[in-house]
Amino acid sequence: MADIESISENLELKIGGMSCAACAAHIEKDLNKMPGVSASVNYATEKATITKSGNFGVKDFIKTVENAGYQVIKRADTESENTENNPDSNGIEGELSALRKRLLICAILAAPVILLAMIPPLQFNYWQWVSLALATPVTLWGAYPFHRAAFLNIKRGVTTMDTLISLGTLAAFIWSLFALFLGDAGMRGMTHDFQLIAHPKEAGSHIYLEVCSGVTVFILAGRYFEKRAKVRSGNALRALAKMGVKEVTAVREGRQVKIPINELKKGEEFITLPGEKIATDGVVVSGISAVDNSLLTGESMPVEVRVGDQVTGATINTYGHLVVRATEVGANTQLAQITRLVEQAQSGKAPIQRLADRISAIFVPAVITISLLTFVVWLLIATPVTAFTCAVAVLIIACPCALGLATPTALLVGTGRGAELGILIKGAEILESTRQVDTVILDKTGTVTGGNMEMVSIFPEEEVSVLHQVAILESGSEHPISQAIIRAASQKGITLNSAQIPADFRNYPGGGLSGTVEGKAVLAGNRSFIEERGVGIAPQMLAVLNECSRRCETAILVAVDKQVKAVFGFADRLKENSAQAIEILKDLGLKPVLLTGDGQEIAHQVGKKLGITEVIAQVKPKDKVEAVFAKQRQGALVAMIGDGVNDAAAIAQADLGIAMGSGTDVAIQAADITLMRSDLLAAIDAIRLSRRTLKTIKSNLFWAFAYNVAAIPLAAVGLLNPMLAGATMACSSLFVVGNSLRLRSFQPVNAG
C-alpha cells in the first residue's frame, strides 16, 4: 500500500472487494458523509475519486472504506508512470486468474449435480448424497465471496446484490440439508423430476442442490466475463501507459549517458536514433527527420521536423538522428496528460449513471420485501416447497447486476476506443452534451483551414525577378505572408541570406514593407499601403485584385520604383476533409457556423466553399466569447471547435468545447474533448463516438430495467425455477457487457 500521509485536495484510491455497483454506492455514501468531502466511486474502474477540503488524510479515507467492509489496495493517484513498477499492472490479471480458477473448479463440481437433477434416468441409488458432496464446496467455497460481502454489509445494516445471491443459494442449500437429514429426501431410491416452474412437492422429499450449485456457477461466470471485459476495455489505457520509453541517451558534459527515463531533467538534451521512440516532449536542437505520430494521433503520415520544431514523447523517429532538448518530463508530458484525461473520463459518472445508482440503492431492499411477500402468499395458497421455490427465484433473478454494469462498462469501452483514435473525452457528463448540442461554431484558421498562408498565384507569372527582389525584402520579417513569399522563392530556386536584408528596411504593421533592393526602391503591401505612398495602380492590376478577392485570396502588390510590377495572391487553404466534415455535421442534425477574424468578403467566400450559410466575420478574440453567448441566449446549445489562444475563452463558454490537438495548451485545457488529429473529421468522430456510447448506455439500461420488470413477476407467480432464474440473470449481465464491447468496433468516418 502506498504511504499514508496527508494528501492534496484530490485523491484516488484503488478499492478491492467490490462485487457490484451497489457496493460502490455504499462506499460512496459513507465517504460523502465525511464533512467537506466529495467522493465518487466507480465500480467499473474500481476507484474512488475524492475531493476534500477539510483536515482528513489518507488514513481517514482508508478507515472509512474498511469499515464499510472493503479494502484499499493502493493510492491510485501515486501510481508509477512506469507500468513495470506499477503493482496494479498485473493485479487485475491476477484477480482474473483467481476468478477463472474458482469458476472452473465450481463448474466441474456443479455439472454432475445439475445433470443428475435434470435427467431422472441418471438418478441412481443415493445420488442425492453424491450431489450433496459435490454441491457443498461449490456453495460454501465457490460462493464464499458473495457470502462474505453479504455478511459484512448486513453487519452495517445495508444490502447489496451479493445479499440476494447469498440468501438465495444458502436458503436452497439449508433447505436441502433439512430434507436430506430430517426428511425423507435422503432415502434409498429417492427421485424427483426437473421442472422449469415451481411444483407442489413436500418439503421433506425435495432438494435444491442443483439450484445453489447452478446459480453459483452462473453468477461466477457472469463475474468472470465482466472482469475480463474490464481487462479488455482497459487495454487502451494500459497501452497508453506502456508507450513511454524506459531508458534515454542523455547528453551530459559532452558525453552520451544511458539513464532511466525518470532521471532525465527538464532542459537536458537527449539523443533519439532512427527507429527509436522519442523519450519525452521537447524541441529539436539538431538534426532533420520525420516523426511518426500515429500512436498518439491516429495519423499515418509522418511529420517532418527540423531544428526548432516541437516533438512529443512516445512518438517514433523514422530516419534521422535527432538531438532534442526536454521541455517536459514525467507527469507533465503530453502522454501523461492524455493518460490522466482518459482515466478521468472512465472514472466519472454521467448523469444517467447517477440515476441508475439511486435506483440500485433502493432496489435490493425492495426485492427482499417482494421475496418475503411471495413466500407468505404462496404459503397461504400452496405448499411450503412452492412458496420457498418462488421466493428464492425472486431473490436470484432480481439481482440488478446488469443495471450496475450498464453505464460503466459502456463508458470504459467507449473512452478507451476514443483514446485509440486520438479522441480524448474529459468526463462522462460530456456524453450528454454531445447529444444535446444543436449548433457547431467553427474557428476558421487552423480548424477548417491549414493555418499556414501559401502563395497560390503570381501576376504576371513571368515576374520571377520581382519575386527575387521582394523575397529579399521579406526576409527581414516574420509575418506569415513574408514567410510564404520566402517559401515560394525557395521552391523556384532563389537562395537568400540574412546579409541581403536592406539597410533601410522598414516594416509598417498592417500595411507592408519598404526597402532598397539591388539599388531599387521596393514596396510590398496591400492596396491601401501602396496607394498611400503615391503609387498608381493600373486597371489591369485592379482587375487582378478583384479576381483575387473573388477567389478568397489575400492580395499583395509589389511596386518597384513607384510602379506596380506584380500581384501575389495568398490563401490559407481549406483542409482536405473540411467540406466533407461540414456535410456530415449537417447529416447529424447540427447547424454549422463559421467564426473568424477575417474580413467579410473572404469569410463568406470560405463559408460558401464549405456550404456554411451563417458566417460571423471580423471578430476579435473577446468577441468570440460573445458570439457563443449570443447563440446560447437564443436558446441554442453550442459546440465550439477551435485551436488557438484566441479560441480558449469561447471553447470554455460553449456547452461543448472541442480543441484541435495541434492547437495551444490553453485551448486544450479549456476543452471538453481534445482531438489529437488536426483533421476536422476527428471532431465528427468524437461526436459520433460520444453519441454511440450514450446510445449504448441507454440500450443497456433499457435491457436491465426491462429484464427485472418482466422477470420478477414471472418468478413471483412460480413460472421460473431458481436455477433457470440464476442462468437468466447471468445472461442479462453478459448481454450488457457484450453490448458495450461492440463499441470497440467503432470506426472513424475516413477509415478505409
PDB file of N, CA and C in Angstrom, residues 422-483:
ATOM      1  N   GLY A 422      -7.289   8.797 -30.944  1.00  0.00           N
ATOM      2  CA  GLY A 422      -6.820  10.160 -30.734  1.00  0.00           C
ATOM      3  C   GLY A 422      -7.919  11.111 -30.316  1.00  0.00           C
ATOM      4  N   ILE A 423      -8.973  10.592 -29.666  1.00  0.00           N
ATOM      5  CA  ILE A 423     -10.087  11.397 -29.178  1.00  0.00           C
ATOM      6  C   ILE A 423     -10.123  11.268 -27.662  1.00  0.00           C
ATOM      7  N   LEU A 424      -9.903  12.386 -26.961  1.00  0.00           N
ATOM      8  CA  LEU A 424      -9.841  12.358 -25.511  1.00  0.00           C
ATOM      9  C   LEU A 424     -11.064  13.056 -24.930  1.00  0.00           C
ATOM     10  N   ILE A 425     -11.919  12.285 -24.289  1.00  0.00           N
ATOM     11  CA  ILE A 425     -13.139  12.796 -23.676  1.00  0.00           C
ATOM     12  C   ILE A 425     -12.865  13.003 -22.194  1.00  0.00           C
ATOM     13  N   LYS A 426     -12.979  14.255 -21.720  1.00  0.00           N
ATOM     14  CA  LYS A 426     -12.559  14.579 -20.366  1.00  0.00           C
ATOM     15  C   LYS A 426     -13.452  14.001 -19.279  1.00  0.00           C
ATOM     16  N   GLY A 427     -14.737  13.862 -19.515  1.00  0.00           N
ATOM     17  CA  GLY A 427     -15.631  13.418 -18.458  1.00  0.00           C
ATOM     18  C   GLY A 427     -16.864  12.737 -18.995  1.00  0.00           C
ATOM     19  N   ALA A 428     -17.478  11.920 -18.134  1.00  0.00           N
ATOM     20  CA  ALA A 428     -18.649  11.169 -18.553  1.00  0.00           C
ATOM     21  C   ALA A 428     -19.822  12.076 -18.912  1.00  0.00           C
ATOM     22  N   GLU A 429     -19.929  13.228 -18.230  1.00  0.00           N
ATOM     23  CA  GLU A 429     -21.045  14.135 -18.499  1.00  0.00           C
ATOM     24  C   GLU A 429     -20.990  14.711 -19.917  1.00  0.00           C
ATOM     25  N   ILE A 430     -19.820  14.626 -20.566  1.00  0.00           N
ATOM     26  CA  ILE A 430     -19.664  15.137 -21.927  1.00  0.00           C
ATOM     27  C   ILE A 430     -20.560  14.374 -22.899  1.00  0.00           C
ATOM     28  N   LEU A 431     -20.831  13.115 -22.600  1.00  0.00           N
ATOM     29  CA  LEU A 431     -21.675  12.307 -23.478  1.00  0.00           C
ATOM     30  C   LEU A 431     -23.057  12.938 -23.643  1.00  0.00           C
ATOM     31  N   GLU A 432     -23.598  13.440 -22.547  1.00  0.00           N
ATOM     32  CA  GLU A 432     -24.903  14.094 -22.605  1.00  0.00           C
ATOM     33  C   GLU A 432     -24.837  15.353 -23.459  1.00  0.00           C
ATOM     34  N   SER A 433     -23.723  16.092 -23.360  1.00  0.00           N
ATOM     35  CA  SER A 433     -23.568  17.333 -24.110  1.00  0.00           C
ATOM     36  C   SER A 433     -23.570  17.090 -25.611  1.00  0.00           C
ATOM     37  N   THR A 434     -22.893  16.037 -26.053  1.00  0.00           N
ATOM     38  CA  THR A 434     -22.841  15.754 -27.491  1.00  0.00           C
ATOM     39  C   THR A 434     -24.219  15.424 -28.051  1.00  0.00           C
ATOM     40  N   ARG A 435     -25.070  14.849 -27.214  1.00  0.00           N
ATOM     41  CA  ARG A 435     -26.427  14.531 -27.662  1.00  0.00           C
ATOM     42  C   ARG A 435     -27.283  15.779 -27.750  1.00  0.00           C
ATOM     43  N   GLN A 436     -27.049  16.738 -26.872  1.00  0.00           N
ATOM     44  CA  GLN A 436     -27.930  17.885 -26.747  1.00  0.00           C
ATOM     45  C   GLN A 436     -27.588  19.027 -27.690  1.00  0.00           C
ATOM     46  N   VAL A 437     -26.310  19.187 -28.093  1.00  0.00           N
ATOM     47  CA  VAL A 437     -25.920  20.350 -28.896  1.00  0.00           C
ATOM     48  C   VAL A 437     -26.632  20.340 -30.240  1.00  0.00           C
ATOM     49  N   ASP A 438     -26.972  21.530 -30.701  1.00  0.00           N
ATOM     50  CA  ASP A 438     -27.619  21.660 -31.999  1.00  0.00           C
ATOM     51  C   ASP A 438     -26.902  22.622 -32.930  1.00  0.00           C
ATOM     52  N   THR A 439     -25.897  23.331 -32.403  1.00  0.00           N
ATOM     53  CA  THR A 439     -25.155  24.313 -33.188  1.00  0.00           C
ATOM     54  C   THR A 439     -23.661  24.105 -32.979  1.00  0.00           C
ATOM     55  N   VAL A 440     -22.901  24.104 -34.073  1.00  0.00           N
ATOM     56  CA  VAL A 440     -21.445  23.960 -34.001  1.00  0.00           C
ATOM     57  C   VAL A 440     -20.802  25.208 -34.578  1.00  0.00           C
ATOM     58  N   ILE A 441     -20.070  25.944 -33.744  1.00  0.00           N
ATOM     59  CA  ILE A 441     -19.334  27.119 -34.186  1.00  0.00           C
ATOM     60  C   ILE A 441     -17.894  26.703 -34.457  1.00  0.00           C
ATOM     61  N   LEU A 442     -17.405  27.008 -35.638  1.00  0.00           N
ATOM     62  CA  LEU A 442     -16.068  26.596 -36.037  1.00  0.00           C
ATOM     63  C   LEU A 442     -15.165  27.808 -36.235  1.00  0.00           C
ATOM     64  N   ASP A 443     -14.030  27.793 -35.577  1.00  0.00           N
ATOM     65  CA  ASP A 443     -12.979  28.741 -35.910  1.00  0.00           C
ATOM     66  C   ASP A 443     -12.477  28.440 -37.326  1.00  0.00           C
ATOM     67  N   LYS A 444     -11.988  29.455 -38.037  1.00  0.00           N
ATOM     68  CA  LYS A 444     -11.533  29.225 -39.410  1.00  0.00           C
ATOM     69  C   LYS A 444     -10.074  28.781 -39.462  1.00  0.00           C
ATOM     70  N   THR A 445      -9.181  29.674 -39.055  1.00  0.00           N
ATOM     71  CA  THR A 445      -7.759  29.422 -39.218  1.00  0.00           C
ATOM     72  C   THR A 445      -7.272  28.309 -38.300  1.00  0.00           C
ATOM     73  N   GLY A 446      -6.733  27.275 -38.894  1.00  0.00           N
ATOM     74  CA  GLY A 446      -6.208  26.151 -38.138  1.00  0.00           C
ATOM     75  C   GLY A 446      -7.236  25.088 -37.828  1.00  0.00           C
ATOM     76  N   THR A 447      -8.512  25.399 -38.054  1.00  0.00           N
ATOM     77  CA  THR A 447      -9.574  24.447 -37.798  1.00  0.00           C
ATOM     78  C   THR A 447     -10.155  23.922 -39.103  1.00  0.00           C
ATOM     79  N   VAL A 448     -10.757  24.820 -39.908  1.00  0.00           N
ATOM     80  CA  VAL A 448     -11.234  24.390 -41.225  1.00  0.00           C
ATOM     81  C   VAL A 448     -10.182  24.642 -42.307  1.00  0.00           C
ATOM     82  N   THR A 449      -9.184  25.501 -41.978  1.00  0.00           N
ATOM     83  CA  THR A 449      -8.068  25.722 -42.895  1.00  0.00           C
ATOM     84  C   THR A 449      -6.780  25.213 -42.282  1.00  0.00           C
ATOM     85  N   GLY A 450      -5.727  25.156 -43.076  1.00  0.00           N
ATOM     86  CA  GLY A 450      -4.458  24.620 -42.604  1.00  0.00           C
ATOM     87  C   GLY A 450      -3.729  25.488 -41.609  1.00  0.00           C
ATOM     88  N   GLY A 451      -4.044  26.801 -41.594  1.00  0.00           N
ATOM     89  CA  GLY A 451      -3.395  27.711 -40.662  1.00  0.00           C
ATOM     90  C   GLY A 451      -2.079  28.285 -41.157  1.00  0.00           C
ATOM     91  N   ASN A 452      -1.680  27.941 -42.381  1.00  0.00           N
ATOM     92  CA  ASN A 452      -0.441  28.457 -42.968  1.00  0.00           C
ATOM     93  C   ASN A 452      -0.747  29.140 -44.303  1.00  0.00           C
ATOM     94  N   MET A 453      -0.317  30.403 -44.441  1.00  0.00           N
ATOM     95  CA  MET A 453      -0.507  31.113 -45.697  1.00  0.00           C
ATOM     96  C   MET A 453       0.417  30.555 -46.767  1.00  0.00           C
ATOM     97  N   GLU A 454      -0.124  30.399 -47.956  1.00  0.00           N
ATOM     98  CA  GLU A 454       0.658  29.915 -49.087  1.00  0.00           C
ATOM     99  C   GLU A 454       0.438  30.853 -50.270  1.00  0.00           C
ATOM    100  N   MET A 455       1.503  31.048 -51.057  1.00  0.00           N
ATOM    101  CA  MET A 455       1.345  31.814 -52.276  1.00  0.00           C
ATOM    102  C   MET A 455       0.703  30.905 -53.322  1.00  0.00           C
ATOM    103  N   VAL A 456      -0.452  31.333 -53.808  1.00  0.00           N
ATOM    104  CA  VAL A 456      -1.198  30.490 -54.730  1.00  0.00           C
ATOM    105  C   VAL A 456      -1.283  31.077 -56.137  1.00  0.00           C
ATOM    106  N   SER A 457      -0.882  32.366 -56.311  1.00  0.00           N
ATOM    107  CA  SER A 457      -0.928  32.960 -57.650  1.00  0.00           C
ATOM    108  C   SER A 457       0.090  34.098 -57.770  1.00  0.00           C
ATOM    109  N   ILE A 458       0.622  34.302 -58.988  1.00  0.00           N
ATOM    110  CA  ILE A 458       1.530  35.401 -59.323  1.00  0.00           C
ATOM    111  C   ILE A 458       1.061  36.014 -60.642  1.00  0.00           C
ATOM    112  N   PHE A 459       0.955  37.321 -60.653  1.00  0.00           N
ATOM    113  CA  PHE A 459       0.623  38.001 -61.901  1.00  0.00           C
ATOM    114  C   PHE A 459       1.570  39.189 -62.083  1.00  0.00           C
ATOM    115  N   PRO A 460       2.210  39.284 -63.229  1.00  0.00           N
ATOM    116  CA  PRO A 460       2.258  38.238 -64.269  1.00  0.00           C
ATOM    117  C   PRO A 460       3.161  37.084 -63.868  1.00  0.00           C
ATOM    118  N   GLU A 461       2.907  35.893 -64.404  1.00  0.00           N
ATOM    119  CA  GLU A 461       3.601  34.683 -63.998  1.00  0.00           C
ATOM    120  C   GLU A 461       5.093  34.723 -64.249  1.00  0.00           C
ATOM    121  N   GLU A 462       5.529  35.482 -65.250  1.00  0.00           N
ATOM    122  CA  GLU A 462       6.935  35.505 -65.612  1.00  0.00           C
ATOM    123  C   GLU A 462       7.773  36.420 -64.719  1.00  0.00           C
ATOM    124  N   GLU A 463       7.150  37.085 -63.748  1.00  0.00           N
ATOM    125  CA  GLU A 463       7.870  38.052 -62.930  1.00  0.00           C
ATOM    126  C   GLU A 463       8.684  37.367 -61.826  1.00  0.00           C
ATOM    127  N   VAL A 464       9.557  36.488 -62.178  1.00  0.00           N
ATOM    128  CA  VAL A 464      10.404  35.820 -61.196  1.00  0.00           C
ATOM    129  C   VAL A 464      11.408  36.796 -60.602  1.00  0.00           C
ATOM    130  N   SER A 465      11.870  37.741 -61.399  1.00  0.00           N
ATOM    131  CA  SER A 465      12.835  38.720 -60.903  1.00  0.00           C
ATOM    132  C   SER A 465      12.223  39.567 -59.802  1.00  0.00           C
ATOM    133  N   VAL A 466      10.942  39.905 -59.960  1.00  0.00           N
ATOM    134  CA  VAL A 466      10.245  40.651 -58.918  1.00  0.00           C
ATOM    135  C   VAL A 466      10.119  39.812 -57.654  1.00  0.00           C
ATOM    136  N   LEU A 467       9.856  38.528 -57.822  1.00  0.00           N
ATOM    137  CA  LEU A 467       9.767  37.617 -56.675  1.00  0.00           C
ATOM    138  C   LEU A 467      11.088  37.579 -55.923  1.00  0.00           C
ATOM    139  N   HIS A 468      12.193  37.585 -56.668  1.00  0.00           N
ATOM    140  CA  HIS A 468      13.514  37.588 -56.059  1.00  0.00           C
ATOM    141  C   HIS A 468      13.719  38.853 -55.224  1.00  0.00           C
ATOM    142  N   GLN A 469      13.353  39.999 -55.782  1.00  0.00           N
ATOM    143  CA  GLN A 469      13.538  41.270 -55.090  1.00  0.00           C
ATOM    144  C   GLN A 469      12.671  41.347 -53.825  1.00  0.00           C
ATOM    145  N   VAL A 470      11.404  40.966 -53.967  1.00  0.00           N
ATOM    146  CA  VAL A 470      10.511  41.062 -52.815  1.00  0.00           C
ATOM    147  C   VAL A 470      10.863  40.026 -51.749  1.00  0.00           C
ATOM    148  N   ALA A 471      11.403  38.873 -52.160  1.00  0.00           N
ATOM    149  CA  ALA A 471      11.826  37.866 -51.195  1.00  0.00           C
ATOM    150  C   ALA A 471      12.971  38.375 -50.337  1.00  0.00           C
ATOM    151  N   ILE A 472      13.909  39.113 -50.965  1.00  0.00           N
ATOM    152  CA  ILE A 472      14.996  39.723 -50.200  1.00  0.00           C
ATOM    153  C   ILE A 472      14.434  40.693 -49.172  1.00  0.00           C
ATOM    154  N   LEU A 473      13.447  41.489 -49.588  1.00  0.00           N
ATOM    155  CA  LEU A 473      12.827  42.441 -48.684  1.00  0.00           C
ATOM    156  C   LEU A 473      12.086  41.725 -47.547  1.00  0.00           C
ATOM    157  N   GLU A 474      11.337  40.678 -47.887  1.00  0.00           N
ATOM    158  CA  GLU A 474      10.518  39.975 -46.905  1.00  0.00           C
ATOM    159  C   GLU A 474      11.346  39.148 -45.922  1.00  0.00           C
ATOM    160  N   SER A 475      12.581  38.849 -46.247  1.00  0.00           N
ATOM    161  CA  SER A 475      13.427  38.058 -45.347  1.00  0.00           C
ATOM    162  C   SER A 475      13.694  38.769 -44.032  1.00  0.00           C
ATOM    163  N   GLY A 476      13.374  40.057 -43.972  1.00  0.00           N
ATOM    164  CA  GLY A 476      13.524  40.796 -42.718  1.00  0.00           C
ATOM    165  C   GLY A 476      12.303  40.756 -41.831  1.00  0.00           C
ATOM    166  N   SER A 477      11.267  40.002 -42.244  1.00  0.00           N
ATOM    167  CA  SER A 477      10.018  39.957 -41.498  1.00  0.00           C
ATOM    168  C   SER A 477       9.644  38.526 -41.142  1.00  0.00           C
ATOM    169  N   GLU A 478       8.953  38.363 -39.982  1.00  0.00           N
ATOM    170  CA  GLU A 478       8.463  37.058 -39.539  1.00  0.00           C
ATOM    171  C   GLU A 478       6.983  36.880 -39.824  1.00  0.00           C
ATOM    172  N   HIS A 479       6.386  37.844 -40.538  1.00  0.00           N
ATOM    173  CA  HIS A 479       4.962  37.768 -40.833  1.00  0.00           C
ATOM    174  C   HIS A 479       4.649  36.513 -41.659  1.00  0.00           C
ATOM    175  N   PRO A 480       3.494  35.865 -41.418  1.00  0.00           N
ATOM    176  CA  PRO A 480       3.146  34.655 -42.182  1.00  0.00           C
ATOM    177  C   PRO A 480       3.189  34.838 -43.695  1.00  0.00           C
ATOM    178  N   ILE A 481       2.768  35.998 -44.192  1.00  0.00           N
ATOM    179  CA  ILE A 481       2.811  36.241 -45.635  1.00  0.00           C
ATOM    180  C   ILE A 481       4.258  36.349 -46.100  1.00  0.00           C
ATOM    181  N   SER A 482       5.108  37.010 -45.284  1.00  0.00           N
ATOM    182  CA  SER A 482       6.533  37.104 -45.621  1.00  0.00           C
ATOM    183  C   SER A 482       7.145  35.713 -45.719  1.00  0.00           C
ATOM    184  N   GLN A 483       6.818  34.858 -44.770  1.00  0.00           N
ATOM    185  CA  GLN A 483       7.354  33.506 -44.781  1.00  0.00           C
ATOM    186  C   GLN A 483       6.839  32.711 -45.988  1.00  0.00           C
TER     187      GLN A 483
END
